[in-house]
Short mmCIF file of N, CA and C in Angstrom, two decimals:
data_model
loop_
_atom_site.label_atom_id
_atom_site.label_comp_id
_atom_site.label_asym_id
_atom_site.label_seq_id
_atom_site.Cartn_x
_atom_site.Cartn_y
_atom_site.Cartn_z
N MET P 1 72.97 19.49 10.99
CA MET P 1 72.16 20.64 11.40
C MET P 1 70.84 20.74 11.31
N THR P 2 69.70 20.63 12.66
CA THR P 2 68.26 20.62 12.37
C THR P 2 67.90 21.98 12.14
N MET P 3 66.83 22.32 11.98
CA MET P 3 66.10 23.26 11.63
C MET P 3 65.73 24.20 12.51
N ARG P 4 65.62 23.60 13.97
CA ARG P 4 65.24 24.03 15.11
C ARG P 4 66.20 24.97 15.56
N PRO P 5 67.43 24.61 15.92
CA PRO P 5 68.74 25.52 16.44
C PRO P 5 68.60 26.72 15.49
N LEU P 6 68.82 26.42 14.23
CA LEU P 6 69.01 27.29 13.40
C LEU P 6 67.74 28.45 13.35
N LEU P 7 66.42 28.17 13.66
CA LEU P 7 65.23 28.85 13.97
C LEU P 7 65.66 29.72 15.25
N LEU P 8 66.00 28.82 16.30
CA LEU P 8 66.03 29.41 17.46
C LEU P 8 67.29 30.54 17.56
N SER P 9 68.39 30.38 16.74
CA SER P 9 69.61 31.31 17.01
C SER P 9 68.79 32.49 16.03
N LEU P 10 68.10 32.40 14.97
CA LEU P 10 67.56 33.42 14.38
C LEU P 10 66.73 34.18 14.99
N VAL P 11 65.98 33.53 15.95
CA VAL P 11 64.85 34.42 16.68
C VAL P 11 65.66 35.06 17.75
N LEU P 12 66.65 34.34 18.58
CA LEU P 12 67.17 34.82 19.72
C LEU P 12 68.53 36.15 19.26
N LEU P 13 69.12 35.87 18.27
CA LEU P 13 70.19 36.80 18.04
C LEU P 13 69.83 38.00 17.90
N PRO P 14 68.79 38.87 17.39
CA PRO P 14 68.38 40.16 17.51
C PRO P 14 68.22 40.67 18.51
N GLY P 15 67.23 39.49 19.40
CA GLY P 15 67.05 40.21 20.69
C GLY P 15 68.34 40.12 21.76
N MET P 16 69.33 39.27 21.45
CA MET P 16 70.33 38.87 22.24
C MET P 16 71.45 40.21 22.11
N ALA P 17 71.29 40.76 20.93
CA ALA P 17 72.41 41.64 20.47
C ALA P 17 71.61 42.89 21.23
N LEU P 18 70.54 43.19 21.23
CA LEU P 18 69.64 44.50 21.86
C LEU P 18 70.04 44.65 23.42
N ALA P 19 69.96 43.39 23.98
CA ALA P 19 70.17 43.23 25.55
C ALA P 19 71.58 43.15 25.54
N GLN P 20 72.34 42.81 24.89
CA GLN P 20 74.01 43.00 25.32
C GLN P 20 74.27 44.54 25.10
N ASP P 21 73.85 44.97 24.09
CA ASP P 21 74.08 46.59 24.00
C ASP P 21 73.49 47.30 25.36
N ALA P 22 72.43 46.85 25.70
CA ALA P 22 71.88 47.50 26.90
C ALA P 22 72.53 47.32 28.41
N GLU P 23 72.91 46.10 28.44
CA GLU P 23 73.27 45.48 29.72
C GLU P 23 74.72 45.33 29.44
N THR P 24 75.84 45.85 28.48
CA THR P 24 77.05 45.36 28.19
C THR P 24 77.33 43.90 28.39
N SER P 25 76.84 43.05 27.76
CA SER P 25 77.37 42.03 27.91
C SER P 25 76.94 41.25 29.03
N ARG P 26 75.95 41.49 30.06
CA ARG P 26 75.94 41.09 31.32
C ARG P 26 75.76 39.36 31.17
N PHE P 27 74.61 38.96 30.19
CA PHE P 27 74.24 37.38 30.26
C PHE P 27 74.92 36.43 29.12
N GLN P 28 75.53 35.47 29.20
CA GLN P 28 75.82 34.59 28.32
C GLN P 28 75.35 33.51 27.95
N LEU P 29 74.91 32.96 26.80
CA LEU P 29 73.91 32.27 27.10
C LEU P 29 74.75 30.65 26.03
N GLU P 30 74.40 29.66 26.79
CA GLU P 30 75.41 28.31 25.94
C GLU P 30 74.47 27.14 26.09
N ARG P 31 74.52 26.80 24.68
CA ARG P 31 73.53 25.46 24.41
C ARG P 31 74.02 24.03 25.06
N THR P 32 73.29 23.47 25.70
CA THR P 32 73.15 21.94 26.27
C THR P 32 72.70 21.33 25.38
N GLU P 33 72.69 19.77 25.45
CA GLU P 33 72.00 18.95 24.60
C GLU P 33 70.35 19.23 24.40
N THR P 34 70.05 19.75 25.36
CA THR P 34 68.70 19.72 25.24
C THR P 34 68.01 21.18 25.56
N ASP P 35 68.96 21.97 26.36
CA ASP P 35 68.52 23.62 26.70
C ASP P 35 69.36 24.48 26.69
N LEU P 36 69.26 25.44 27.36
CA LEU P 36 70.18 26.70 26.98
C LEU P 36 70.62 26.80 28.60
N VAL P 37 71.85 27.33 28.85
CA VAL P 37 72.22 27.56 30.27
C VAL P 37 72.51 29.22 30.23
N ARG P 38 71.93 29.96 30.94
CA ARG P 38 72.17 31.38 31.25
C ARG P 38 73.46 31.90 31.95
N LEU P 39 74.26 32.44 31.86
CA LEU P 39 75.08 33.05 32.92
C LEU P 39 75.16 34.33 33.15
N ASP P 40 74.96 34.82 34.42
CA ASP P 40 74.97 36.32 34.56
C ASP P 40 76.37 36.33 35.05
N ARG P 41 77.00 37.48 34.10
CA ARG P 41 78.22 37.53 34.27
C ARG P 41 78.76 38.54 35.68
N GLN P 42 77.76 39.14 35.94
CA GLN P 42 77.95 40.18 37.10
C GLN P 42 77.67 39.38 38.43
N THR P 43 76.88 38.52 38.74
CA THR P 43 76.59 37.82 39.99
C THR P 43 77.09 36.46 39.82
N GLY P 44 77.42 35.71 38.70
CA GLY P 44 77.90 34.10 38.63
C GLY P 44 76.89 33.49 38.51
N ALA P 45 75.51 33.94 38.55
CA ALA P 45 74.17 32.93 38.66
C ALA P 45 74.08 32.30 37.30
N MET P 46 73.71 31.01 37.58
CA MET P 46 73.32 30.51 36.56
C MET P 46 71.90 29.95 36.35
N SER P 47 71.61 30.02 35.01
CA SER P 47 70.12 29.70 35.06
C SER P 47 69.44 28.63 33.93
N LEU P 48 68.41 27.89 34.11
CA LEU P 48 68.40 26.82 33.14
C LEU P 48 67.41 27.45 32.27
N CYS P 49 67.39 27.31 30.83
CA CYS P 49 66.33 28.11 30.05
C CYS P 49 65.74 27.13 29.03
N ARG P 50 64.67 27.56 28.64
CA ARG P 50 64.05 26.42 27.65
C ARG P 50 63.55 27.59 26.78
N GLU P 51 63.36 26.99 25.42
CA GLU P 51 63.05 27.64 24.13
C GLU P 51 61.69 26.99 24.08
N ASP P 52 60.34 27.66 24.11
CA ASP P 52 59.03 27.11 23.71
C ASP P 52 58.41 28.42 23.03
N ASN P 53 58.00 27.88 21.73
CA ASN P 53 57.28 28.43 20.69
C ASN P 53 57.90 29.88 20.59
N GLY P 54 59.24 29.95 20.36
CA GLY P 54 60.15 31.18 19.95
C GLY P 54 60.21 31.93 21.27
N THR P 55 59.87 31.51 22.32
CA THR P 55 60.10 32.20 23.80
C THR P 55 61.17 31.57 24.72
N LEU P 56 61.97 32.22 24.94
CA LEU P 56 63.00 32.01 26.01
C LEU P 56 62.46 32.34 27.30
N SER P 57 62.25 30.90 28.20
CA SER P 57 62.12 31.23 29.47
C SER P 57 63.29 30.59 30.43
N CYS P 58 63.59 31.46 31.29
CA CYS P 58 64.64 31.02 32.32
C CYS P 58 64.05 30.89 33.81
N ARG P 59 64.86 29.82 34.34
CA ARG P 59 64.30 29.61 35.76
C ARG P 59 65.72 29.65 36.79
N MET P 60 65.68 30.16 37.72
CA MET P 60 67.06 29.51 38.78
C MET P 60 67.06 28.23 39.17
N ALA P 61 68.03 27.99 39.48
CA ALA P 61 68.35 26.34 39.98
C ALA P 61 67.81 26.53 41.22
N ALA P 62 67.51 25.06 41.55
CA ALA P 62 67.03 25.07 43.08
C ALA P 62 67.62 25.79 44.15
N ASP P 63 69.20 25.23 44.36
CA ASP P 63 69.90 25.81 45.23
C ASP P 63 69.83 27.44 45.15
N GLU P 64 69.81 27.70 44.00
CA GLU P 64 70.04 29.54 43.92
C GLU P 64 68.82 30.13 44.50
N ARG P 65 67.55 29.34 44.18
CA ARG P 65 66.58 29.84 44.52
C ARG P 65 66.27 30.09 45.94
N ALA P 66 66.92 29.06 46.97
CA ALA P 66 66.99 29.22 48.19
C ALA P 66 67.73 29.93 48.87
N ALA P 67 68.99 30.20 48.14
CA ALA P 67 69.68 31.17 48.67
C ALA P 67 69.23 32.66 48.30
N TYR P 68 68.33 33.04 47.41
CA TYR P 68 67.81 34.23 47.14
C TYR P 68 66.68 34.32 47.97
N GLU P 69 65.85 33.19 48.23
CA GLU P 69 64.71 33.53 49.54
C GLU P 69 65.67 33.52 50.70
N GLN P 70 66.50 33.09 50.86
CA GLN P 70 67.41 33.40 52.18
C GLN P 70 67.77 34.68 52.63
N GLU P 71 68.24 35.21 51.06
CA GLU P 71 68.64 36.80 51.10
C GLU P 71 67.52 37.55 51.39
N LEU P 72 66.31 37.26 50.75
CA LEU P 72 65.00 38.20 50.80
C LEU P 72 64.47 38.03 51.98
N ASP P 73 64.74 37.06 52.66
CA ASP P 73 64.08 37.07 54.37
C ASP P 73 64.80 37.86 55.24
N LEU P 74 66.66 37.71 55.06
CA LEU P 74 67.52 38.49 55.92
C LEU P 74 66.89 39.97 55.59
N LEU P 75 67.28 40.26 54.26
CA LEU P 75 66.65 41.89 54.04
C LEU P 75 65.27 42.22 54.69
N THR P 76 64.21 41.37 54.33
CA THR P 76 63.06 41.80 55.11
C THR P 76 63.10 41.95 56.69
N LYS P 77 64.01 41.22 57.31
CA LYS P 77 64.05 41.24 58.78
C LYS P 77 64.85 42.58 59.04
N ARG P 78 65.81 42.95 58.24
CA ARG P 78 66.69 44.03 58.75
C ARG P 78 65.80 45.49 58.28
N VAL P 79 65.03 45.33 57.51
CA VAL P 79 64.25 46.74 56.96
C VAL P 79 62.93 46.73 58.05
N THR P 80 62.44 45.62 58.67
CA THR P 80 61.63 45.65 59.49
C THR P 80 62.14 46.32 61.23
N ALA P 81 63.71 45.76 61.25
CA ALA P 81 64.15 46.11 62.40
C ALA P 81 64.31 47.89 62.32
N LEU P 82 64.83 48.09 61.11
CA LEU P 82 65.09 49.54 61.06
C LEU P 82 63.83 50.33 61.32
N GLU P 83 62.81 49.82 60.30
CA GLU P 83 61.49 50.73 60.72
C GLU P 83 61.11 50.72 62.08
N ASP P 84 61.17 49.73 63.07
CA ASP P 84 60.93 49.46 64.17
C ASP P 84 61.79 50.56 65.29
N ARG P 85 62.87 50.43 64.65
CA ARG P 85 64.36 51.39 65.43
C ARG P 85 63.67 53.08 65.17
N MET P 86 63.14 53.26 63.87
CA MET P 86 62.98 54.56 63.34
C MET P 86 61.57 55.24 64.24
N ALA P 87 60.39 54.25 64.44
CA ALA P 87 59.34 54.33 65.16
C ALA P 87 59.63 54.51 66.51
N ALA P 88 60.36 53.92 67.08
CA ALA P 88 60.70 53.87 68.59
C ALA P 88 61.38 55.32 68.80
N GLU P 89 62.42 55.74 67.86
CA GLU P 89 63.03 56.93 68.13
C GLU P 89 62.13 57.81 67.73
N THR P 90 61.64 58.04 66.99
CA THR P 90 60.35 59.13 66.60
C THR P 90 59.41 59.03 67.90
N ALA P 91 59.15 58.29 68.42
CA ALA P 91 58.11 58.34 69.80
C ALA P 91 58.87 59.00 70.77
N SER P 92 60.25 58.51 70.84
CA SER P 92 61.02 59.06 72.23
C SER P 92 61.51 60.36 72.07
N ARG P 93 61.03 60.95 70.70
CA ARG P 93 61.89 62.51 70.65
C ARG P 93 60.31 63.44 71.15
N ALA P 94 59.89 63.54 72.27
CA ALA P 94 59.09 64.34 72.79
C ALA P 94 59.81 65.86 73.31
N LEU P 95 58.87 66.76 73.40
CA LEU P 95 59.34 68.12 73.86
C LEU P 95 60.69 67.66 75.09
N PRO P 96 61.55 69.02 74.80
CA PRO P 96 62.60 68.66 75.97
C PRO P 96 61.81 69.25 77.17
N ASP P 97 62.71 68.42 78.33
CA ASP P 97 62.04 68.91 79.75
C ASP P 97 62.72 70.49 79.98
N GLU P 98 62.37 70.54 81.40
CA GLU P 98 62.72 71.83 81.86
C GLU P 98 64.21 72.04 81.88
N ALA P 99 64.79 71.00 82.33
CA ALA P 99 66.19 70.97 82.70
C ALA P 99 67.00 71.08 81.25
N GLU P 100 66.62 70.40 80.02
CA GLU P 100 67.05 70.61 78.95
C GLU P 100 67.02 71.85 78.33
N ILE P 101 65.74 72.53 78.52
CA ILE P 101 65.69 73.95 78.01
C ILE P 101 66.53 74.75 78.96
N GLU P 102 66.92 74.72 80.21
CA GLU P 102 67.57 75.60 80.92
C GLU P 102 69.06 75.48 80.43
N GLN P 103 69.62 74.21 80.17
CA GLN P 103 70.73 74.16 79.96
C GLN P 103 70.88 74.93 78.36
N SER P 104 70.07 74.46 77.76
CA SER P 104 70.20 75.57 76.32
C SER P 104 70.06 76.89 76.35
N LEU P 105 69.44 77.65 77.27
CA LEU P 105 69.66 78.84 77.55
C LEU P 105 70.65 79.27 77.95
N THR P 106 71.23 78.71 79.10
CA THR P 106 72.36 78.76 79.82
C THR P 106 73.71 78.86 78.80
N ILE P 107 73.65 77.83 77.67
CA ILE P 107 74.71 77.99 77.01
C ILE P 107 74.61 79.26 75.86
N MET P 108 73.21 79.76 75.55
CA MET P 108 72.95 80.66 74.44
C MET P 108 73.46 81.81 75.19
N GLU P 109 73.19 82.18 76.55
CA GLU P 109 73.27 83.59 77.31
C GLU P 109 74.69 83.32 77.52
N ARG P 110 75.81 82.74 77.59
CA ARG P 110 77.26 82.31 77.87
C ARG P 110 77.59 82.92 76.42
N PHE P 111 77.20 82.30 75.05
CA PHE P 111 77.72 82.86 73.80
C PHE P 111 77.31 84.28 73.84
N MET P 112 76.44 84.60 74.02
CA MET P 112 75.91 86.12 73.84
C MET P 112 76.70 86.79 74.49
N ARG P 113 76.86 86.97 75.74
CA ARG P 113 77.65 87.63 76.55
C ARG P 113 79.51 87.70 76.06
N ARG P 114 79.90 86.75 75.73
CA ARG P 114 81.22 86.35 75.21
C ARG P 114 81.24 87.42 73.69
N PHE P 115 80.02 86.93 73.17
CA PHE P 115 80.26 87.97 71.69
C PHE P 115 80.02 89.56 72.13
N MET P 116 79.25 89.75 72.98
CA MET P 116 78.85 91.47 73.23
C MET P 116 80.28 91.56 73.90
N ALA P 117 81.07 90.84 74.44
CA ALA P 117 82.56 91.28 75.17
C ALA P 117 83.46 91.42 73.65
N ILE P 118 83.41 90.70 73.01
CA ILE P 118 84.27 90.65 71.88
C ILE P 118 83.79 92.23 70.89
N ILE P 119 82.51 92.55 70.85
CA ILE P 119 82.18 93.26 70.09
C ILE P 119 82.83 94.54 71.13
N GLU P 120 82.60 94.77 72.32
CA GLU P 120 83.02 96.06 73.10
C GLU P 120 84.61 96.22 73.00
N ASP P 121 85.08 94.94 72.96
CA ASP P 121 86.87 95.31 72.71
C ASP P 121 87.19 95.77 71.28
N PHE P 122 86.43 95.33 70.51
CA PHE P 122 86.67 95.76 69.05
C PHE P 122 86.41 97.28 68.70
N THR P 123 85.34 97.70 69.48
CA THR P 123 84.86 99.25 69.37
C THR P 123 85.99 100.10 70.34
N GLU P 124 86.30 99.43 71.20
CA GLU P 124 87.09 100.36 71.99
C GLU P 124 88.45 100.40 71.55
N ASP P 125 89.02 99.32 71.01
CA ASP P 125 90.00 99.49 70.33
C ASP P 125 90.23 100.62 69.06
N ARG P 126 89.08 100.92 68.25
CA ARG P 126 89.03 101.75 67.28
C ARG P 126 88.71 103.23 68.10
N GLN P 127 89.97 103.87 67.83
CA GLN P 127 89.86 105.20 68.22
C GLN P 127 88.80 106.04 67.55
N PRO P 128 87.99 106.97 67.83
CA PRO P 128 87.10 107.88 66.97
C PRO P 128 88.14 108.81 66.32
N GLN P 129 87.85 109.26 64.99
CA GLN P 129 88.96 110.04 64.21
C GLN P 129 88.30 111.40 64.57
N GLU P 130 89.04 112.31 64.55
CA GLU P 130 88.62 113.89 64.63
C GLU P 130 88.13 114.10 63.39
N PRO P 131 87.17 115.06 63.31
CA PRO P 131 86.87 115.40 62.04
C PRO P 131 87.63 116.50 61.48
N GLY P 132 88.27 116.21 60.19
CA GLY P 132 88.83 117.35 59.65
C GLY P 132 88.29 118.51 59.40
N PRO P 133 88.95 119.43 58.59
CA PRO P 133 88.44 120.72 58.67
C PRO P 133 87.54 120.76 57.59
N SER P 134 86.56 121.75 57.57
CA SER P 134 85.51 121.38 56.80
C SER P 134 85.58 122.58 55.48
N ARG P 135 85.25 121.98 54.45
CA ARG P 135 85.46 122.44 53.08
C ARG P 135 84.48 123.36 52.78
N THR P 136 83.56 123.53 53.32
CA THR P 136 82.39 124.55 52.75
C THR P 136 82.25 125.87 53.62
#
């Protein structure tokens, strides 16, 4: 066993333990002949990692990078479309025209008339009680 893998494991293990605790073992590192491979257990993505002066640096594989860029472009287009739609809807929300105002007032008037009729029916059903004898 060479000294380098031992040194690397001593450097990586404390940091990996903290990362595993923080992310509940999201990543798994496996040694290859020359480098390390990092597996993301949540997404299944694999990255090639290199140890350089005690620092571990990982890069996405070329096909993963292309898929990542494609997804990023798709999301950017969706956000732009949503922003354009929101801007168009905001611009079209002008003040109501006369017909819309008249329709709203008609509905409110029907509501108030019906409500007042219910109140009248309610008060007519209640007979006023005759006052009792005065105790004074």
